[in-house]
Amino acid sequence: VGMKSRIPLILVACGSFNPVTNMHMRLFELARDHLHQTGQYQVIEGIMSPVNDDYGKKGLVSARHRVAMAKLALETSDWIRVDPWESEQGTWTETVKVLRHHYNESLRLFQSKKEFMKNKQPIERSTEDSLSSQHSVLPELKLLCGADFLQTFKMPNLWKEEDIKEIVGKFGLVCISRAGSDPARCINESDLLTKFQHNIFLVKEWIQNEISATQIRSALRRGLSVKYLVPDSVISYIAHHSIYTEESERKNEGDLLQPLKLHNAAVNPPN
Amino acid sequence: MEDPEKTEVVLLACGSFNPITNMHLRLFELAKDYLHETGKYKVIKGIISPVGDAYKKKGLISANHRVTMAKLATKNSDWVEVDDWESSQSEWLETLKVLRYHHQKLLSPDPTNSLQDALPLARPGRKRKQEPNRHDPIKKKNQSPDIKSVPQVKLLCGSDILESFGIPNLWKLEDIVEIMENHGIVCISRIGNSVEKFIYESDILWKHKNNIHLVEEWITNDISSTKIRRALRRGHSIRYLVPDVVRAYIEKHNLYSSESEDRNAGVVLAPLQKNASDSKN
């Protein structure tokens, strides 16, 4: 199947990235391979969107650092980039809003390119330009996540139902799971997810590589090596700025996550 | 400055490294951290020794490439290096011989390429004065300049290697004994792995279990070379599983394909060949 008829696709990964690890970057690579093999999509961009400090997760270090580290990690990638928009907002932003923002941005870019191409003489149009063959096809944007993310939909008050509907229904999920986990069951157990299962792409990760950022931080506190789990440039950055310590791990300790706080406020408005 | 109370250790990893992956490199980091945390050891060097082509493993590509990739992968490591002595031998060599060679190399500052170095310093079974395998601190000898405390060369491996001791004809029993008595093993295993049970069920391993350091790997890391080669054949990305320079090298030289995977298909692995014919004689 030629690249011509494929739908251009943008993958957005939301998360703490505290810090970014080789596993995070693998998610993108696995998703891209899988989507290309369906024959339906051409992945044109990957976006890493570190969460806002306001999220209030325990041990979350400043977004300034998390964005800087992601930038370093992605230096060698020619299709994945980090976008600080979410982390620069005044407050924590629902995931669905992040997706909407990036989708709108991609539409704007698409429209302006279309205008630009229309005004060009045919001979000037580069044959290499993927958009020239796809100018009639709108890009899609999907949320890239791990299987554990799917599980969080079940947690009370963490998500608004209409948000889940929009994320899964309008945008779509690309969910990477490891051998042994069962995202299909998770979908099956939810009416909402079942309804939109055609829009949930399940990718199995056969090469297990479970580098959790929590374990990385733990190793760093203990003075243990994290080389080959995290890019060298990120390791240097962490050391240079002394980012992860006992103290940093205690940040936001005892606090509620922002989405839960918001829910409480909505349910129990202050008088 | 050397710490006279600690035993110096060199970690030696033997294997195909076909190709080298981030997991191989992690083994060294995990082992070093572990040994340092015991307070008894100081790891001074890590050596990657890719196996020679004569090993005849299925899918094994030329040692030149495997050595080059390992060198690229360790370029920015300040303590792990690659040694091509093993891979440049025309015949397959037992792991014990490689351990002996590197041990001998530490004793004498001028390394030779002679197989003499692969002979034991004394007959196995006999206690040696200069036994480097004690666990009490080696007293620093400060008198004669040509007598210095000898670092131990330990075999670094995953649990699959340890458990392969049980495969008939793959290892000679006396080699296993000497590896454990004179060198020691640092074995990295995943949580839930059965290696402790395997040691328990083997009299010979149990006897020497103090010389087997078991290191648990909490961060599950299943990046096997087999899976890397499979991914490459299927046109899948191997980014972030191997160092980028290795990925670039593989791509440039188009190293792995269905053809390369078929190499040595049907050929008997060198140690099996050798041990079977030895036992016949």
XYZ file of C-alpha atoms in Angstrom, chain B:
281
model
C 44.428 5.517 45.562
C 43.905 1.820 46.170
C 41.949 0.781 49.186
C 44.023 -1.990 50.788
C 41.017 -3.481 52.521
C 39.028 -4.126 49.377
C 39.504 -6.842 46.831
C 39.935 -5.511 43.348
C 37.690 -7.095 40.771
C 37.639 -7.225 37.009
C 34.297 -8.256 35.526
C 34.534 -10.399 32.409
C 31.488 -10.965 30.234
C 31.704 -13.643 27.583
C 29.015 -14.105 24.983
C 27.976 -13.693 21.390
C 27.077 -10.005 21.612
C 25.193 -10.497 18.417
C 24.550 -7.590 18.636
C 25.457 -5.893 21.892
C 22.427 -4.322 23.598
C 21.647 -1.928 26.443
C 20.892 -4.970 28.556
C 24.458 -6.274 28.213
C 25.759 -2.899 29.228
C 23.378 -2.802 32.197
C 24.815 -6.072 33.526
C 28.095 -4.311 34.173
C 26.472 -1.384 35.929
C 24.350 -3.640 38.139
C 27.296 -5.861 39.037
C 29.524 -2.941 39.896
C 26.915 -1.302 42.122
C 26.258 -4.616 43.862
C 29.887 -5.418 44.554
C 30.602 -1.926 45.786
C 27.667 -2.042 48.153
C 29.070 -5.131 49.877
C 31.935 -2.900 50.982
C 34.387 -5.679 50.186
C 35.122 -5.117 46.538
C 36.310 -2.463 44.178
C 35.527 -3.032 40.539
C 38.396 -1.673 38.518
C 37.508 -2.802 35.023
C 34.844 -4.406 32.887
C 35.751 -6.513 29.879
C 33.479 -7.552 27.047
C 34.880 -10.590 25.261
C 32.842 -11.511 22.192
C 33.009 -15.195 21.232
C 34.920 -16.301 18.127
C 33.188 -17.250 14.883
C 34.265 -20.839 15.498
C 31.550 -21.085 18.158
C 29.192 -21.829 15.231
C 26.065 -20.511 16.857
C 23.116 -20.085 14.522
C 22.842 -16.521 13.266
C 26.300 -15.536 14.512
C 27.739 -12.880 12.253
C 31.414 -12.090 11.767
C 33.408 -11.300 14.912
C 34.807 -8.182 13.240
C 31.391 -6.581 13.261
C 30.493 -7.792 16.721
C 33.712 -6.468 18.199
C 33.339 -3.146 16.388
C 29.797 -2.673 17.642
C 30.827 -3.477 21.202
C 33.650 -0.964 20.924
C 31.252 1.693 19.652
C 28.895 0.916 22.504
C 31.573 1.315 25.164
C 33.287 4.322 23.671
C 31.905 6.618 26.337
C 32.370 4.239 29.239
C 35.277 4.995 31.503
C 35.644 1.476 32.848
C 34.143 -1.047 30.426
C 36.199 -2.047 27.418
C 36.225 -4.666 24.675
C 38.869 -7.353 24.272
C 39.192 -9.228 20.993
C 41.714 -11.870 22.051
C 39.059 -14.571 22.321
C 37.446 -13.675 19.001
C 40.755 -13.639 17.161
C 41.582 -17.249 18.045
C 41.029 -19.655 15.162
C 39.387 -22.242 17.385
C 36.611 -21.892 19.886
C 37.905 -21.455 23.431
C 36.350 -22.572 26.676
C 35.237 -19.729 28.916
C 37.665 -20.904 31.571
C 40.565 -20.325 29.204
C 39.428 -16.763 28.616
C 39.200 -16.171 32.362
C 42.689 -17.591 32.851
C 44.054 -15.457 30.038
C 42.707 -12.246 31.493
C 43.852 -13.203 34.971
C 47.346 -13.873 33.631
C 47.270 -10.572 31.787
C 46.698 -8.768 35.072
C 49.688 -10.510 36.616
C 52.108 -9.564 33.893
C 51.984 -6.050 32.450
C 53.093 -7.180 28.983
C 50.298 -9.189 27.454
C 51.151 -11.817 24.883
C 48.858 -13.449 22.425
C 50.013 -16.847 23.483
C 47.652 -19.593 24.415
C 50.150 -20.317 27.183
C 48.290 -17.724 29.165
C 45.215 -19.876 29.026
C 46.876 -22.624 31.046
C 46.193 -22.717 34.767
C 48.850 -21.394 37.104
C 48.711 -24.639 39.032
C 46.901 -27.891 38.658
C 43.288 -27.531 39.600
C 42.373 -28.951 42.965
C 45.604 -27.871 44.572
C 45.476 -24.945 46.967
C 47.630 -22.090 45.835
C 49.450 -19.628 48.046
C 48.437 -16.726 45.900
C 44.800 -17.720 46.077
C 42.828 -14.696 44.909
C 39.535 -16.205 45.898
C 39.530 -15.599 49.631
C 36.925 -13.351 51.062
C 39.040 -11.915 53.815
C 40.812 -8.754 52.749
C 44.004 -9.267 50.791
C 46.820 -7.586 52.686
C 48.656 -5.202 50.473
C 52.186 -6.408 49.878
C 54.422 -3.432 50.234
C 57.862 -4.933 50.018
C 58.878 -6.112 46.562
C 57.748 -3.963 43.627
C 56.937 -6.963 41.443
C 54.666 -8.567 43.997
C 51.302 -6.849 44.087
C 47.884 -8.028 45.128
C 46.144 -9.552 42.182
C 42.678 -8.477 41.214
C 40.091 -11.206 40.808
C 38.623 -11.810 37.391
C 34.996 -12.738 37.856
C 32.654 -14.080 35.246
C 29.728 -11.727 34.711
C 26.627 -13.332 33.286
C 22.879 -13.654 33.281
C 21.035 -16.498 34.924
C 20.696 -18.271 31.580
C 24.446 -18.904 31.532
C 24.474 -20.276 35.051
C 21.556 -22.520 34.249
C 23.281 -23.669 31.083
C 25.802 -25.455 33.324
C 23.168 -28.172 33.389
C 23.081 -28.727 29.639
C 24.886 -31.969 28.834
C 28.246 -31.536 27.122
C 28.085 -27.794 27.038
C 30.474 -27.350 29.951
C 33.143 -29.589 31.382
C 32.579 -30.251 35.078
C 36.184 -29.478 35.970
C 35.870 -26.137 34.183
C 32.810 -25.202 36.214
C 34.658 -26.075 39.393
C 37.705 -24.060 38.460
C 35.613 -21.073 37.383
C 33.989 -21.005 40.769
C 37.041 -21.843 42.848
C 39.570 -19.587 41.176
C 37.433 -16.806 39.811
C 33.858 -16.542 40.942
C 30.639 -15.605 39.210
C 28.484 -12.512 39.332
C 25.087 -13.533 38.047
C 22.378 -11.001 37.260
C 18.882 -12.382 37.411
C 15.380 -11.137 37.150
C 12.954 -11.182 40.054
C 11.075 -14.423 40.179
C 13.817 -16.222 38.367
C 14.611 -19.788 39.326
C 18.380 -19.450 39.583
C 18.458 -19.811 43.374
C 16.522 -23.039 43.032
C 18.912 -24.185 40.346
C 21.867 -23.571 42.640
C 20.127 -25.398 45.449
C 19.489 -28.406 43.246
C 23.089 -28.685 42.104
C 25.612 -30.119 44.554
C 28.546 -28.566 42.781
C 27.015 -25.097 42.657
C 25.794 -25.341 46.226
C 29.286 -26.202 47.412
C 30.630 -23.013 45.859
C 27.679 -20.749 46.398
C 29.764 -18.240 48.305
C 31.589 -17.556 45.083
C 28.360 -16.965 43.194
C 27.124 -13.436 43.695
C 23.455 -13.225 42.811
C 22.326 -9.783 41.831
C 18.645 -9.118 41.440
C 17.630 -6.905 38.613
C 14.587 -4.934 39.682
C 14.084 -3.142 36.420
C 12.909 -5.866 34.064
C 15.025 -5.648 31.026
C 14.438 -8.299 28.453
C 16.399 -6.828 25.574
C 17.837 -10.008 24.153
C 19.971 -9.956 21.014
C 17.628 -12.556 19.504
C 14.743 -10.132 19.804
C 16.811 -7.337 18.375
C 17.672 -9.405 15.314
C 14.035 -10.376 14.947
C 12.919 -6.770 15.107
C 15.476 -5.845 12.455
C 14.302 -8.585 10.100
C 10.771 -7.253 10.444
C 11.775 -3.673 9.847
C 10.939 -2.665 13.413
C 12.700 0.044 15.327
C 15.428 -0.916 17.807
C 15.984 2.604 18.988
C 16.601 3.027 22.717
C 17.275 -0.714 23.080
C 20.814 -0.523 21.790
C 23.164 2.453 21.795
C 22.430 4.754 18.890
C 25.918 4.298 17.416
C 25.318 0.551 17.284
C 21.971 1.019 15.587
C 23.565 3.300 13.010
C 26.355 0.790 12.380
C 23.904 -2.092 11.882
C 21.907 0.005 9.466
C 24.934 1.157 7.522
C 26.289 -2.355 7.042
C 22.916 -4.069 6.771
C 24.137 -6.707 9.164
C 21.068 -8.706 10.104
C 18.701 -10.459 7.720
C 17.046 -13.809 7.156
C 20.251 -14.927 5.451
C 22.464 -13.986 8.366
C 20.067 -15.721 10.741
C 20.438 -18.937 8.773
C 24.189 -19.065 9.217
C 25.375 -22.213 10.953
C 21.886 -23.669 10.673
C 22.188 -27.360 11.392
C 25.788 -27.057 12.575
C 26.616 -28.431 16.005
C 27.731 -25.827 18.517
C 31.509 -25.961 19.041
C 31.519 -26.892 22.752
C 29.030 -29.695 22.143
C 31.127 -30.932 19.245
C 34.303 -30.737 21.252
C 33.055 -32.322 24.462
C 31.283 -35.100 22.643
C 34.415 -36.016 20.686
C 36.640 -35.653 23.780
C 34.500 -38.091 25.704
C 34.724 -40.531 22.829
C 38.524 -40.579 22.922
